PDB file of N, CA and C in Angstrom:
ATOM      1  N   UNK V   1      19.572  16.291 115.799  1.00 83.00           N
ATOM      2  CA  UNK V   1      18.396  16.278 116.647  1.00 83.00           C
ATOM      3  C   UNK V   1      18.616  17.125 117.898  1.00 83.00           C
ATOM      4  N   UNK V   2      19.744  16.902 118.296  1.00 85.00           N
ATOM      5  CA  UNK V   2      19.968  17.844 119.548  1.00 85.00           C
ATOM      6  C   UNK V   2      19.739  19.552 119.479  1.00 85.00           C
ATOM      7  N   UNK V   3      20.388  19.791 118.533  1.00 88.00           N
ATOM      8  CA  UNK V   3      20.295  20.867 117.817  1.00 88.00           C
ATOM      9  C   UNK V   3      19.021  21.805 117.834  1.00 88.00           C
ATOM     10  N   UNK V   4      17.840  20.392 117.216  1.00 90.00           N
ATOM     11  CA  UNK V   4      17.102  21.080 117.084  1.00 90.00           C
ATOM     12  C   UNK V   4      15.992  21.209 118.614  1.00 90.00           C
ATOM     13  N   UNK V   5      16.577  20.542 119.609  1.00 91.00           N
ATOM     14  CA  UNK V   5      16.094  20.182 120.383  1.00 91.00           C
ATOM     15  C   UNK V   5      16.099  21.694 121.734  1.00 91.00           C
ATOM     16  N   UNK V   6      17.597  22.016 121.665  1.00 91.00           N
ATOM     17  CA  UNK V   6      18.307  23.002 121.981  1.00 91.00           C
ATOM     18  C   UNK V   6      17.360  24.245 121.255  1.00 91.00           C
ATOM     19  N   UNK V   7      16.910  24.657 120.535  1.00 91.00           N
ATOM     20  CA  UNK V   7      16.240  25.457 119.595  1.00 91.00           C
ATOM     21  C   UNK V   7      17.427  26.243 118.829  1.00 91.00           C
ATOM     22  N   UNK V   8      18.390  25.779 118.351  1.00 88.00           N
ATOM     23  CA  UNK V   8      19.570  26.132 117.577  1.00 88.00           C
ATOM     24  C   UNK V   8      19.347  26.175 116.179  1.00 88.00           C
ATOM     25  N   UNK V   9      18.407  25.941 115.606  1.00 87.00           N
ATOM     26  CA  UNK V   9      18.217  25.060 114.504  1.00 87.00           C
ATOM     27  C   UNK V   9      18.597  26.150 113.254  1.00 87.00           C
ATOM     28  N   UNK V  10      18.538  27.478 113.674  1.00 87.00           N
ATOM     29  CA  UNK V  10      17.982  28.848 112.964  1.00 87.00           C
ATOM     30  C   UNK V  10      19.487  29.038 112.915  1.00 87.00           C
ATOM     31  N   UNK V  11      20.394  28.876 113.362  1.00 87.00           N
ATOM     32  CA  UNK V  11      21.936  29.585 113.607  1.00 87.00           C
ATOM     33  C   UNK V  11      22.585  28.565 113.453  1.00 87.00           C
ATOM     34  N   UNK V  12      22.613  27.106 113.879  1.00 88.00           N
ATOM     35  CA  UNK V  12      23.566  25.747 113.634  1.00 88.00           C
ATOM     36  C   UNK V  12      23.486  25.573 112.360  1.00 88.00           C
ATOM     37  N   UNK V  13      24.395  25.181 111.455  1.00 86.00           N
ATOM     38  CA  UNK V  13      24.541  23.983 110.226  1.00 86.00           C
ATOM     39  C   UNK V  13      25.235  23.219 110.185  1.00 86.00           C
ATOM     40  N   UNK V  14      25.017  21.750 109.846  1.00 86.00           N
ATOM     41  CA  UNK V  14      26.406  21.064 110.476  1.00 86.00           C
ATOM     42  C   UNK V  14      26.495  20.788 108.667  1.00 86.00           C
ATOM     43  N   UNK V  15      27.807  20.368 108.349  1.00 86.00           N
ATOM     44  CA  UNK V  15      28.208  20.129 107.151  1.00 86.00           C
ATOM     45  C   UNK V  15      29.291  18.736 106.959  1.00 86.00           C
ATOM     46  N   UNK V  16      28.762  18.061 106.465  1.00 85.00           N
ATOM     47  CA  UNK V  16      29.849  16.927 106.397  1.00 85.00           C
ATOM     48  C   UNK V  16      30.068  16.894 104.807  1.00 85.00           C
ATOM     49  N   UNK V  17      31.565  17.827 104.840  1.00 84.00           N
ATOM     50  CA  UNK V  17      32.027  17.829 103.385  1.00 84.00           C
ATOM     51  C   UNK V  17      33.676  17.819 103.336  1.00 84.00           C
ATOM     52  N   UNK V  18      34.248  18.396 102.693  1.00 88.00           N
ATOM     53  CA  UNK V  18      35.414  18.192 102.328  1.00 88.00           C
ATOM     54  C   UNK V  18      36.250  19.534 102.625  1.00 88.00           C
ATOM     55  N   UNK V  19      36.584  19.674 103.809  1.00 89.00           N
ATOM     56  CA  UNK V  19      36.739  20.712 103.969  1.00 89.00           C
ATOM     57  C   UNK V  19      38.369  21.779 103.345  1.00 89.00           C
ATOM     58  N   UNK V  20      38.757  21.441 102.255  1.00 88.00           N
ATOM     59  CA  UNK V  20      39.728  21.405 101.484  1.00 88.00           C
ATOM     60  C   UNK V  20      38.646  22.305 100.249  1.00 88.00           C
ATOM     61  N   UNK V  21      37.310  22.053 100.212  1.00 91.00           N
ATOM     62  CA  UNK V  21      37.137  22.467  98.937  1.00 91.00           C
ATOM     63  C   UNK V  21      35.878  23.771  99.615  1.00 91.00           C
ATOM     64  N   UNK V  22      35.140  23.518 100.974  1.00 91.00           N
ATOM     65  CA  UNK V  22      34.452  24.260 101.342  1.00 91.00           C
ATOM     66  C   UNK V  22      34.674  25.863 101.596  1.00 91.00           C
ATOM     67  N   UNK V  23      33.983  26.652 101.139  1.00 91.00           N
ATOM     68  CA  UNK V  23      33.992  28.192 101.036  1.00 91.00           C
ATOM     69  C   UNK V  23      33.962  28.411 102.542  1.00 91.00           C
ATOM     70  N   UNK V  24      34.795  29.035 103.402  1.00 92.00           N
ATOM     71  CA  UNK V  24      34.535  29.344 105.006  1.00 92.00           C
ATOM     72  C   UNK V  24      34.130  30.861 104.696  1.00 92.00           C
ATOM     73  N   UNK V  25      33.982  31.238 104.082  1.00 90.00           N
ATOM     74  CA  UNK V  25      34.035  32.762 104.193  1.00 90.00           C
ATOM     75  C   UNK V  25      32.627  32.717 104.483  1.00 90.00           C
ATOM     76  N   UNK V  26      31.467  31.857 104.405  1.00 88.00           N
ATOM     77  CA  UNK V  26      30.196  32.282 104.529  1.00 88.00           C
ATOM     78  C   UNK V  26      30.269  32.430 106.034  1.00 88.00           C
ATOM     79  N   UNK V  27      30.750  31.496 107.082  1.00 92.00           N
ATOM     80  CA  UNK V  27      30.832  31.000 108.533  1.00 92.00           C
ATOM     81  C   UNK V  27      31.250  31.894 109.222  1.00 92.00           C
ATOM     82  N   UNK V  28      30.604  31.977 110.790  1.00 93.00           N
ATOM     83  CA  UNK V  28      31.208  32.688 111.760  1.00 93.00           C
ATOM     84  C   UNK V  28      32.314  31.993 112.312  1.00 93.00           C
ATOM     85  N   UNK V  29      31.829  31.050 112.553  1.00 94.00           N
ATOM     86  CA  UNK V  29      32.187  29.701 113.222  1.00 94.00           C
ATOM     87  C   UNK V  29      32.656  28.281 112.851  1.00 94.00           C
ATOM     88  N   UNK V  30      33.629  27.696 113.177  1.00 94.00           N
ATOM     89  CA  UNK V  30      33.796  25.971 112.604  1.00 94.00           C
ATOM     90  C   UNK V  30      33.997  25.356 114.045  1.00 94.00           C
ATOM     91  N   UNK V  31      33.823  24.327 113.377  1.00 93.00           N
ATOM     92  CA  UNK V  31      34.535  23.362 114.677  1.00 93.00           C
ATOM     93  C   UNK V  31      34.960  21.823 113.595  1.00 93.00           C
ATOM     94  N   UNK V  32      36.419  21.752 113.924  1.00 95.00           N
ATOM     95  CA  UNK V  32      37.101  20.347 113.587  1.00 95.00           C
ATOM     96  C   UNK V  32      37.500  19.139 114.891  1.00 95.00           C
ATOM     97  N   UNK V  33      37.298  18.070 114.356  1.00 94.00           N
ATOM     98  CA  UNK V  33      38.069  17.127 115.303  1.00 94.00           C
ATOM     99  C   UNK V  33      39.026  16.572 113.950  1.00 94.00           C
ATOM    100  N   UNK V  34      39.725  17.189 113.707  1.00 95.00           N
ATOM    101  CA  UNK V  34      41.755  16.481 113.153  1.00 95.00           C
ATOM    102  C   UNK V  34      42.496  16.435 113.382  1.00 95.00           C
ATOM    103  N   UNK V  35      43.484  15.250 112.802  1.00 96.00           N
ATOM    104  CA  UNK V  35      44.705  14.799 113.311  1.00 96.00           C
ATOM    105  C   UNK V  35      45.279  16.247 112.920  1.00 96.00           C
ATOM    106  N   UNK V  36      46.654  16.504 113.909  1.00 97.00           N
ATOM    107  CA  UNK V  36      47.678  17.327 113.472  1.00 97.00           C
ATOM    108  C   UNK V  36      48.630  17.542 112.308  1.00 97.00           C
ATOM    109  N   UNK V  37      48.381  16.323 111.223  1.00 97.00           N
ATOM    110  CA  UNK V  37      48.807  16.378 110.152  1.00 97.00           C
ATOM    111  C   UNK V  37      47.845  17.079 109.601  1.00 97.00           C
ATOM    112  N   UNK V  38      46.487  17.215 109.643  1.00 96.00           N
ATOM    113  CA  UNK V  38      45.358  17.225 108.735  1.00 96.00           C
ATOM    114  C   UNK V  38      45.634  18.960 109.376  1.00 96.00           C
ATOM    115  N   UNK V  39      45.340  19.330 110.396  1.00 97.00           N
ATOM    116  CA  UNK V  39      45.561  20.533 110.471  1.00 97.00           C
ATOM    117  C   UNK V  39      46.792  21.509 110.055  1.00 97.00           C
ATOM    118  N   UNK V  40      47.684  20.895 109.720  1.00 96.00           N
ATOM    119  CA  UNK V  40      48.709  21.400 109.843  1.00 96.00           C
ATOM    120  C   UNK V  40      49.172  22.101 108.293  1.00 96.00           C
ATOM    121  N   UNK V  41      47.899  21.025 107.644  1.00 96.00           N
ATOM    122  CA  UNK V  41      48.198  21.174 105.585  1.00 96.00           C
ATOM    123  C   UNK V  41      46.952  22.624 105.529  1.00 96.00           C
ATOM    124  N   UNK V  42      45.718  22.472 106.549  1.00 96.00           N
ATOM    125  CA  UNK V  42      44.624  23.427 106.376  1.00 96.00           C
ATOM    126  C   UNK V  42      45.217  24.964 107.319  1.00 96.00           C
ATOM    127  N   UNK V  43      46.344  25.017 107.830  1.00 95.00           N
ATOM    128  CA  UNK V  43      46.844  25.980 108.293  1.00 95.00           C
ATOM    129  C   UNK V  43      46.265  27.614 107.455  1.00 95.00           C
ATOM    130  N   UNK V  44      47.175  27.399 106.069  1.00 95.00           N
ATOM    131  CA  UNK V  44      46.827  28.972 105.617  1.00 95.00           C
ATOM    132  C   UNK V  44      45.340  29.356 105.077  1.00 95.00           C
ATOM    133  N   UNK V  45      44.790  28.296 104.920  1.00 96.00           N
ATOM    134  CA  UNK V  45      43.039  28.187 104.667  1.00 96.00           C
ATOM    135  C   UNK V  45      42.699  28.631 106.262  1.00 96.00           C
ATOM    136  N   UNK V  46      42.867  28.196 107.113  1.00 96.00           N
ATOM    137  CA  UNK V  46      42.481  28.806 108.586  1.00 96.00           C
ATOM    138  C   UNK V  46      42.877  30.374 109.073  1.00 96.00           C
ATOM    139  N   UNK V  47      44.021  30.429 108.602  1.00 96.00           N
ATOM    140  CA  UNK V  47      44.606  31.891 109.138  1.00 96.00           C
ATOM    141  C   UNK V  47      43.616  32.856 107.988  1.00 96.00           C
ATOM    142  N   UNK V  48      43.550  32.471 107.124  1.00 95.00           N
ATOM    143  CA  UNK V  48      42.595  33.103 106.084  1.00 95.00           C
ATOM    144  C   UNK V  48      41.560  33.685 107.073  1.00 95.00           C
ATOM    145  N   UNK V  49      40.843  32.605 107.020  1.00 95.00           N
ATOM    146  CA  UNK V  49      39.291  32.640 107.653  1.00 95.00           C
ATOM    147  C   UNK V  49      39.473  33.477 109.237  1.00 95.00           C
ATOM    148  N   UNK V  50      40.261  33.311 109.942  1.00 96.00           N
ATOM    149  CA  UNK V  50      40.593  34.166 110.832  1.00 96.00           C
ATOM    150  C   UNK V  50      40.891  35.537 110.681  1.00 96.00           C
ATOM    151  N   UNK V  51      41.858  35.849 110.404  1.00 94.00           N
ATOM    152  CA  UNK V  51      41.774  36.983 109.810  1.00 94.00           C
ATOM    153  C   UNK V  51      40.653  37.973 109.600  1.00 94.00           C
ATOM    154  N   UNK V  52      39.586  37.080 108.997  1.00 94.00           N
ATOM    155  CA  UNK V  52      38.797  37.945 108.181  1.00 94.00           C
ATOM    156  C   UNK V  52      37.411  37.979 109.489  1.00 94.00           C
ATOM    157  N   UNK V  53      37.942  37.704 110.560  1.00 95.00           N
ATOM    158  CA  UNK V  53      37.063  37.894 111.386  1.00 95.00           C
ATOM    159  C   UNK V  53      36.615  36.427 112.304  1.00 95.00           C
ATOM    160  N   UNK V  54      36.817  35.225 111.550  1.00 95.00           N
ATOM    161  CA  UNK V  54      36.117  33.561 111.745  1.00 95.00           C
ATOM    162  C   UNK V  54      36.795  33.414 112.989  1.00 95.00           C
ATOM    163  N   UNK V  55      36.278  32.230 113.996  1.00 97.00           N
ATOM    164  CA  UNK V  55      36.730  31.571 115.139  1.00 97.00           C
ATOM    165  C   UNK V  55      36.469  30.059 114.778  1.00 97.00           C
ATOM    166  N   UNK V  56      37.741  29.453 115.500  1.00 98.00           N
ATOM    167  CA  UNK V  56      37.710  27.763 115.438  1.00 98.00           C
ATOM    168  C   UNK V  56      37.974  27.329 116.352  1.00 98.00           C
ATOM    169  N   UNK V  57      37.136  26.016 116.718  1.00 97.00           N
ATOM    170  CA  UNK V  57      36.872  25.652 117.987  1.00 97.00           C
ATOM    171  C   UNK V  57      37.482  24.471 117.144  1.00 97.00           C
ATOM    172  N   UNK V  58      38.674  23.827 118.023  1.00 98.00           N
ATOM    173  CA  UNK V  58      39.441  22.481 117.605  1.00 98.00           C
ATOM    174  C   UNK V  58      39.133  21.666 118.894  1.00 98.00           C
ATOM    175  N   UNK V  59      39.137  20.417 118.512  1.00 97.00           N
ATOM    176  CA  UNK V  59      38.320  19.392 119.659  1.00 97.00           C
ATOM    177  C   UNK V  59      39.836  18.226 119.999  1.00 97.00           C
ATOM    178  N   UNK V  60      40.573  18.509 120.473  1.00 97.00           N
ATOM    179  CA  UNK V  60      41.586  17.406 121.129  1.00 97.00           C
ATOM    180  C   UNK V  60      43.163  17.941 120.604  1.00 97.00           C
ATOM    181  N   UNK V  61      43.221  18.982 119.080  1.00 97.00           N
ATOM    182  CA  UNK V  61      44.285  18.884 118.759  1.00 97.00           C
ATOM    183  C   UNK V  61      44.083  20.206 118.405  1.00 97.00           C
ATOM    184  N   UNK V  62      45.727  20.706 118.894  1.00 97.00           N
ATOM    185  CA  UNK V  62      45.685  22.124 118.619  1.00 97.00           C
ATOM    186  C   UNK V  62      45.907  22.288 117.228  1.00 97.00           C
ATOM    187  N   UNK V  63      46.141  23.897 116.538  1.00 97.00           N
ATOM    188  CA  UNK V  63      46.684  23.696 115.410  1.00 97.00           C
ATOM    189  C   UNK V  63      47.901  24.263 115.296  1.00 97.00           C
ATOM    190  N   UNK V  64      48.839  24.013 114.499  1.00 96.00           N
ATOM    191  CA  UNK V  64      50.266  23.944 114.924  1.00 96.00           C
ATOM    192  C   UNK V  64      50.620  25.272 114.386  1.00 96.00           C
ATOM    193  N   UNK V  65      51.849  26.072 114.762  1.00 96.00           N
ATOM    194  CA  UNK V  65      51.716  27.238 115.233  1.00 96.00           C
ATOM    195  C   UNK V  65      50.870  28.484 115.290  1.00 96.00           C
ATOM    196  N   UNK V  66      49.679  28.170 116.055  1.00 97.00           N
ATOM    197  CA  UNK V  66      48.614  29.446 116.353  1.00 97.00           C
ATOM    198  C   UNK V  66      48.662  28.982 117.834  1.00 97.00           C
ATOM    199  N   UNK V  67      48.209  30.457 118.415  1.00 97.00           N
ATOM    200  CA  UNK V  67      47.890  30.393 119.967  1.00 97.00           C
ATOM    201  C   UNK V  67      46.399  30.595 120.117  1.00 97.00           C
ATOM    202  N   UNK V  68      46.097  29.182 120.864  1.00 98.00           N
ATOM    203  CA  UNK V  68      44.472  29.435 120.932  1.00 98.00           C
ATOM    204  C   UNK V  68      44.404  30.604 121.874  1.00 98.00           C
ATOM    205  N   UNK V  69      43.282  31.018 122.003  1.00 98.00           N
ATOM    206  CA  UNK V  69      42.841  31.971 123.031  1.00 98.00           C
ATOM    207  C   UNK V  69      42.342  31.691 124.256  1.00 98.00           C
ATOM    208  N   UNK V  70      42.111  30.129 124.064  1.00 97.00           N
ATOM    209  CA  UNK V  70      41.582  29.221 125.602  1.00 97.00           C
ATOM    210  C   UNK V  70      41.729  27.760 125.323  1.00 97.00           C
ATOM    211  N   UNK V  71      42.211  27.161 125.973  1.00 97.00           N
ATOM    212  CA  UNK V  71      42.277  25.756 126.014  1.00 97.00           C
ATOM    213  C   UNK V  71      41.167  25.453 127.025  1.00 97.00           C
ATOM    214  N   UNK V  72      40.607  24.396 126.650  1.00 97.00           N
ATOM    215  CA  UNK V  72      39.874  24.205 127.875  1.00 97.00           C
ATOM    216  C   UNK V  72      39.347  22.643 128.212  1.00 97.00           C
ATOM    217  N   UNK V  73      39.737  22.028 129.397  1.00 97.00           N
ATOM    218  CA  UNK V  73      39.555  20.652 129.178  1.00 97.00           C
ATOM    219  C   UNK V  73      37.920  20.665 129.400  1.00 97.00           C
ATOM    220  N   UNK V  74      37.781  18.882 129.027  1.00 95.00           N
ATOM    221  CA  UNK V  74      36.465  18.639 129.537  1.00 95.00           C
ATOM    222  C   UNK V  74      35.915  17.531 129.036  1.00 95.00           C
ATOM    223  N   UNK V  75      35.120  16.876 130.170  1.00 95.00           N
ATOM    224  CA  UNK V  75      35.238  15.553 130.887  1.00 95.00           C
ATOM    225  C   UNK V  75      34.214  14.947 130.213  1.00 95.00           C
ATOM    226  N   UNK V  76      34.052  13.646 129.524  1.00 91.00           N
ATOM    227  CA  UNK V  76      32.763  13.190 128.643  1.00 91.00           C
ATOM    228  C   UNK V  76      32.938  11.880 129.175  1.00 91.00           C
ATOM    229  N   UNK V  77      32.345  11.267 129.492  1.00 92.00           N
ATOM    230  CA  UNK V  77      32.526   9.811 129.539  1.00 92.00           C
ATOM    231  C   UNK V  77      33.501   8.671 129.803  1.00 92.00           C
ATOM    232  N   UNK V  78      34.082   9.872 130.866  1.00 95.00           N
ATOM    233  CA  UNK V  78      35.180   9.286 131.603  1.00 95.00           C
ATOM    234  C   UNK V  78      36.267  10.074 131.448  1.00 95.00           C
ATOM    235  N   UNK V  79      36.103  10.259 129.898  1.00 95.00           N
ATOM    236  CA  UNK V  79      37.644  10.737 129.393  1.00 95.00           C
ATOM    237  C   UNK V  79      37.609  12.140 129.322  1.00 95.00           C
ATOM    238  N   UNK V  80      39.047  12.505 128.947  1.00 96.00           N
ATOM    239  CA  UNK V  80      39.315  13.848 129.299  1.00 96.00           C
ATOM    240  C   UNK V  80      39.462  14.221 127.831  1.00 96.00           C
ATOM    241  N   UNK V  81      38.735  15.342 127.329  1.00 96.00           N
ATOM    242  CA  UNK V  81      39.088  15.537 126.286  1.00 96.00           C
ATOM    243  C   UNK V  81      39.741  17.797 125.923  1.00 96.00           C
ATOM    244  N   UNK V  82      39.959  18.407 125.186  1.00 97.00           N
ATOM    245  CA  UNK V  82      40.321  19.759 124.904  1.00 97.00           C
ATOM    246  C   UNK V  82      39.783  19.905 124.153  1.00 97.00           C
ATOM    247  N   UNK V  83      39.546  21.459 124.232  1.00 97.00           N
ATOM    248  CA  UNK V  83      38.384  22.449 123.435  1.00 97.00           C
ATOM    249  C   UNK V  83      39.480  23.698 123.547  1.00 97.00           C
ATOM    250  N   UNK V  84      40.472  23.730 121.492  1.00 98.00           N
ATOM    251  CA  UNK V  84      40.596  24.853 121.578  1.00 98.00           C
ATOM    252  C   UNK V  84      40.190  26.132 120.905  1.00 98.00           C
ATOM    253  N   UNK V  85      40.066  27.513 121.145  1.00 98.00           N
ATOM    254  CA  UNK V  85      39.122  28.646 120.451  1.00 98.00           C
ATOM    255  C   UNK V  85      40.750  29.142 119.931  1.00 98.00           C
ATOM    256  N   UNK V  86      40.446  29.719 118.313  1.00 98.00           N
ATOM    257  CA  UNK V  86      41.306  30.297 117.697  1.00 98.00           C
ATOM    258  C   UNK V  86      40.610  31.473 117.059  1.00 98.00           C
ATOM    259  N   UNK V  87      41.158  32.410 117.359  1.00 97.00           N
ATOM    260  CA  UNK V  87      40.652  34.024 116.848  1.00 97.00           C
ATOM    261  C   UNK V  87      41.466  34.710 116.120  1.00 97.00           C
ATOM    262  N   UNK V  88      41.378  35.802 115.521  1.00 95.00           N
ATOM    263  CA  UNK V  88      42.291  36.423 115.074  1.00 95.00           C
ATOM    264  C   UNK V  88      43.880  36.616 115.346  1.00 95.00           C
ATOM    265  N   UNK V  89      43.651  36.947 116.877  1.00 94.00           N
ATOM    266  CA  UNK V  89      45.028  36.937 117.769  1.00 94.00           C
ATOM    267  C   UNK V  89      45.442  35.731 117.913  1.00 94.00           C
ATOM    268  N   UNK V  90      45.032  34.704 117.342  1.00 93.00           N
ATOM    269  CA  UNK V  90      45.792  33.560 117.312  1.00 93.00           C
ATOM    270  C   UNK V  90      47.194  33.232 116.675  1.00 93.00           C
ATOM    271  N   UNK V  91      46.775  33.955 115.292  1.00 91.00           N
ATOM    272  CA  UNK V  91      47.747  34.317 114.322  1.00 91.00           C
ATOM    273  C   UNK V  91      48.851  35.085 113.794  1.00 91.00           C
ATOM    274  N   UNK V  92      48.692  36.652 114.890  1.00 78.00           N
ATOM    275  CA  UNK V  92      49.465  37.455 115.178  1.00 78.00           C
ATOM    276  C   UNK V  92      50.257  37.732 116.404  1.00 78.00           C
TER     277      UNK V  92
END
């Protein structure tokens, strides 16, 4: 709803699937909130998608050896939470 509220509606898709089996190559863009185990198995599926141009916005947990391009905190409801962006140069 926000989404569409924002007038995003034309460029957002949100997808709640399995992301082990999902095609990224269509996406500019992702965004995950996973544990560091969970990221850590989707590693060469990510460097993939990077590579080929994709950015990932990780929400609390980095992914284990890439260098985001910005960490960035930020404050929701008291709590403090991280926003990190992974680009190509993340990987190299």
């Amino acid at each position: 709803k926000r989404i569409k509220r924002m007038g995003l509606k034309e460029r957002v898709k949100i997808i709640n699937g399995d992301l082990f089996k999902i095609d990224l190559a269509k996406y500019d863009v992702i965004t995950v909130y996973l544990t560091v185990p969970a990221l850590n198995v989707l590693k060469d599926k990510f460097k993939d998608f990077l590579i080929k141009g994709g950015r990932i916005i990780s929400h609390d947990y980095g992914i284990p050896g890439f260098k985001p391009i910005l960490a960035e905190p930020v404050v929701e409801g008291g709590r403090r939470h991280f926003l990190y962006l992974y680009t190509v140069k993340s990987v190299h």
